[in-house]
Each structure stands twice: as C-alpha cells, then as structure tokens.
CSV table of C-alpha atoms in Angstrom, one decimal:
chain,number,residue,atom,x,y,z
A,192,MET,CA,5.8,4.4,26.4
A,193,SER,CA,4.4,7.7,27.4
A,194,ILE,CA,2.2,9.7,25.1
A,195,SER,CA,3.9,12.8,23.8
A,196,ASN,CA,2.6,16.0,22.3
A,197,ALA,CA,4.1,14.7,19.0
A,198,ASP,CA,1.9,11.6,19.2
A,199,ILE,CA,-1.2,13.7,19.8
A,200,ALA,CA,-0.3,16.0,16.9
A,201,PHE,CA,0.3,13.0,14.6
A,202,VAL,CA,-3.2,11.5,15.2
A,203,LYS,CA,-4.9,14.9,14.9
A,204,ASP,CA,-3.2,15.4,11.5
A,205,LEU,CA,-3.8,11.8,10.4
A,206,PHE,CA,-7.6,12.0,11.2
A,207,ALA,CA,-8.1,15.7,10.5
A,208,GLY,CA,-10.7,15.0,7.8
A,209,VAL,CA,-13.0,13.0,10.3
A,210,GLY,CA,-14.5,15.8,12.3
A,211,THR,CA,-13.7,17.8,15.4
A,212,LEU,CA,-11.0,15.8,17.1
A,213,THR,CA,-10.2,15.7,20.8
A,214,ALA,CA,-7.8,13.4,22.6
A,215,ARG,CA,-7.6,12.4,26.3
A,216,LYS,CA,-4.7,10.7,28.0
A,217,MET,CA,-5.9,7.7,30.0
A,218,PHE,CA,-4.3,4.5,31.5
A,219,GLY,CA,-0.9,5.3,30.0
A,220,GLY,CA,-2.5,5.7,26.5
A,221,LEU,CA,-4.6,8.1,24.5
A,222,ALA,CA,-8.3,8.0,23.6
A,223,ILE,CA,-9.2,9.7,20.4
A,224,TYR,CA,-12.6,11.2,19.8
A,225,ALA,CA,-14.4,12.7,16.8
A,226,ASP,CA,-17.3,15.0,17.7
A,227,GLY,CA,-17.3,13.5,21.2
A,228,VAL,CA,-17.3,9.8,20.1
A,229,ILE,CA,-14.4,7.6,20.8
A,230,PHE,CA,-13.1,5.7,17.7
A,231,ALA,CA,-9.4,5.1,18.3
A,232,LEU,CA,-6.7,4.6,20.9
A,233,ILE,CA,-3.0,4.7,21.2
A,234,ILE,CA,-2.1,2.0,23.7
A,235,ARG,CA,0.9,1.8,26.0
A,236,THR,CA,3.0,0.1,23.4
A,237,GLY,CA,2.4,3.0,21.0
A,238,ALA,CA,0.1,1.0,18.6
A,239,LEU,CA,-2.7,3.0,17.0
A,240,MET,CA,-5.9,1.1,17.4
A,241,LEU,CA,-9.3,1.6,15.7
A,242,LYS,CA,-12.6,0.6,17.3
A,243,ALA,CA,-14.4,-2.0,15.3
A,244,LYS,CA,-17.2,-4.5,15.7
A,245,GLY,CA,-19.1,-6.9,13.5
A,246,ALA,CA,-18.4,-6.7,9.8
A,247,LEU,CA,-15.9,-3.9,10.2
A,248,ALA,CA,-13.9,-6.0,12.7
A,249,GLN,CA,-14.0,-8.9,10.2
A,250,GLU,CA,-12.7,-6.6,7.5
A,251,LEU,CA,-9.9,-5.3,9.6
A,252,ALA,CA,-9.0,-8.9,10.7
A,253,ALA,CA,-8.7,-9.8,7.0
A,254,GLU,CA,-6.1,-7.0,6.7
A,255,ARG,CA,-4.1,-8.9,9.3
A,256,PRO,CA,-3.9,-6.2,12.0
A,257,GLN,CA,-3.5,-7.1,15.7
A,258,GLN,CA,-6.4,-7.1,18.1
A,259,PHE,CA,-6.0,-5.3,21.4
A,260,LEU,CA,-5.7,-7.8,24.2
A,261,GLN,CA,-5.9,-6.6,27.7
A,262,ASP,CA,-5.0,-8.5,30.9
A,263,GLY,CA,-8.1,-9.6,32.6
A,264,LYS,CA,-8.9,-11.7,35.7
A,265,ASP,CA,-6.5,-14.5,36.5
A,266,ASN,CA,-4.1,-13.2,33.9
A,267,ARG,CA,-6.4,-14.2,31.1
A,268,ALA,CA,-6.2,-12.1,27.9
A,269,VAL,CA,-9.5,-10.3,27.1
A,270,ALA,CA,-10.1,-9.3,23.5
A,271,MET,CA,-11.1,-5.6,23.2
A,272,PRO,CA,-13.0,-4.2,20.2
A,273,TYR,CA,-9.9,-2.4,18.9
A,274,TRP,CA,-7.6,-3.4,16.0
A,275,THR,CA,-4.4,-1.8,14.8
A,276,LEU,CA,-4.9,0.5,11.9
A,277,PRO,CA,-3.7,-1.1,8.7
A,278,ALA,CA,-0.1,-0.1,8.0
A,279,ALA,CA,-0.9,1.6,4.7
A,280,ALA,CA,-3.3,4.0,6.5
A,281,LEU,CA,-0.6,5.3,8.8
A,282,ASP,CA,1.0,7.1,5.9
A,283,GLU,CA,-2.2,8.0,4.0
A,284,PRO,CA,-4.5,10.4,5.9
A,285,GLU,CA,-7.3,9.8,3.3
A,286,LEU,CA,-7.2,6.1,3.9
A,287,ALA,CA,-7.0,6.5,7.7
A,288,CYS,CA,-10.0,8.9,7.6
A,289,ASP,CA,-12.0,6.3,5.6
A,290,TRP,CA,-11.3,3.6,8.2
A,291,ALA,CA,-12.1,6.1,11.0
A,292,ARG,CA,-15.4,7.2,9.4
A,293,ARG,CA,-16.4,3.5,9.0
A,294,SER,CA,-15.5,3.0,12.7
A,295,LEU,CA,-17.7,5.9,13.7
A,296,MET,CA,-20.6,4.6,11.6
A,297,HIS,CA,-20.5,1.3,13.6
A,298,THR,CA,-19.8,3.0,16.9
A,299,SER,CA,-22.6,5.6,17.1
C-alpha cells in the first residue's frame, strides 16, 4: 500500500488536538510527529500504529491491538515499540488524541 494524501489528511485530522503535526513518508509508510516528536506510524499494510513502552504498552496490549513486527536478521520477527491504535479511537478524535498525548508523555 502506498501512502496517499488522503491518509495524511486523515491522521492530521484525527490527531489535530495533539500539537503541531508533521508527517514524513519513509520506508513505504508514514511517520507522524507532534511538535517534532514521533509518536505514530502508518505502516505498509495501512495500519495506524502508536508508539508505546512500559505501562502504556501494557495498557495497549490489554486493548488487544497488534504489535508491529518487523523482519529482522535470519527472517526473525523483531517486535517494535508500536501498537495499533484501538479501533474505537479511529472514529473518535478525542480518544485518539488522548492515546497520542499519553504516547508523547512516555516518548519525550
């Protein structure tokens, strides 16, 4: 899947309440930044992923999202610190922004 202008507009609308947003296409996906700090990705499959570590990652895991697995050496899957945004947040900008702010608190 290739990232379209519509995909970029969607994430900018979804996360508009987070801060000054920028996006950068990279590796067939899209990196999403708030005030210069990366907090989310759209990966090649089109999945919107939120950066999370520690307690936030555990909380996201409890919501049953998928963790981003990348092909590593010897075709071994490497778990990356990104999780799919909970489905309810994809239609609720306020909820999406709450998750994003929490991601940014744990990222910076």
